[in-house]
């Protein structure tokens, strides 16, 4: 058992001074250790985590729960990999990886939890089947680059924000541009899902 796990266990029994000492010792050994930082957070918050995971090297812009709250997805901002976790156990249930690799800006579960809709930094939109892992639809590089992405219409539409502040709505069913609000609403800073 590692010193960090020992610290986590000791903190749950109320032995905070020893737990703190172990966790701080590990943080001083490895100042960039997210595991040591999370352990200290758990000790000081008095709220233990169910599980801790570093799903993507380079971080993520997206962590979303499925509508039934049984699953959680994360999307790598650099590796572009989408991982689905079982919330109760922290176990990876499925991973999705597109080729070529491009970071994923945002990803969403559809309301029925059957699909994941994702927008890549390279401007590609993808719809994945949660049960099989199959790529249901891909709209390659609909824009040269994607600053932000939101799902709308229960997964029927993808709303894209370009780095120049342009706003576009794409049909994920037909693959067609439905509306371009770039001139009517210039310099949009961010968008949100419905």
Phi, psi and omega in degrees: 000133182284164177298326179291318177295320177299317179297317179299315181294317180297323180294327179287339178270355178098358180274069186292320182300316180290320178299315179298315181301315179296315182292317180295321178301316179292323179292322178293327177291322182224084185301335180266009184287111178294333180293320177292319178297317179294322179298316177297321177300316179297318181297313185282334180275342183064017178239101182291146174283150173289320177197158180232136182213147173249089190286337185218131171288130183095357174087183183217150171262348189228129167218115185226144175269149173290158180305328179273000177063019177271334183238156175224137176248149171230151180228127183287128181288339177249314184279341178074000181285136174254127179243140175248128180249145168282122186296320184295320186255339185081006182281140175288123180271320183201150174233143178240133179222126180261158177235135358286160181293131174210142181301148177261126182279312179213154175213147184220146166282143170286161184303332178271002181063012182277336184225160171240130177252127185227146175243121181271153180299336180278004178090008180267135175255139181224147174236120183252147173273121184294317185291318186257339184083003182287145174278109183284322183206143176222128175248093187291130172040058177295336170226156182298328178207153184238123179272319180208163184210142175220150176265142179221165177060040179058032178097007179277330184233150171244130179254126186247137171247122179274162178301337179274002179090011178283147183237124180228149177242123181245140174280123178278350177275310184263340183079014183258150173289121182268324182202145176232111182258018185300324180273329180284329181228071181287155174063039174294139184263330182195162179224161180225152180285159178280000000 
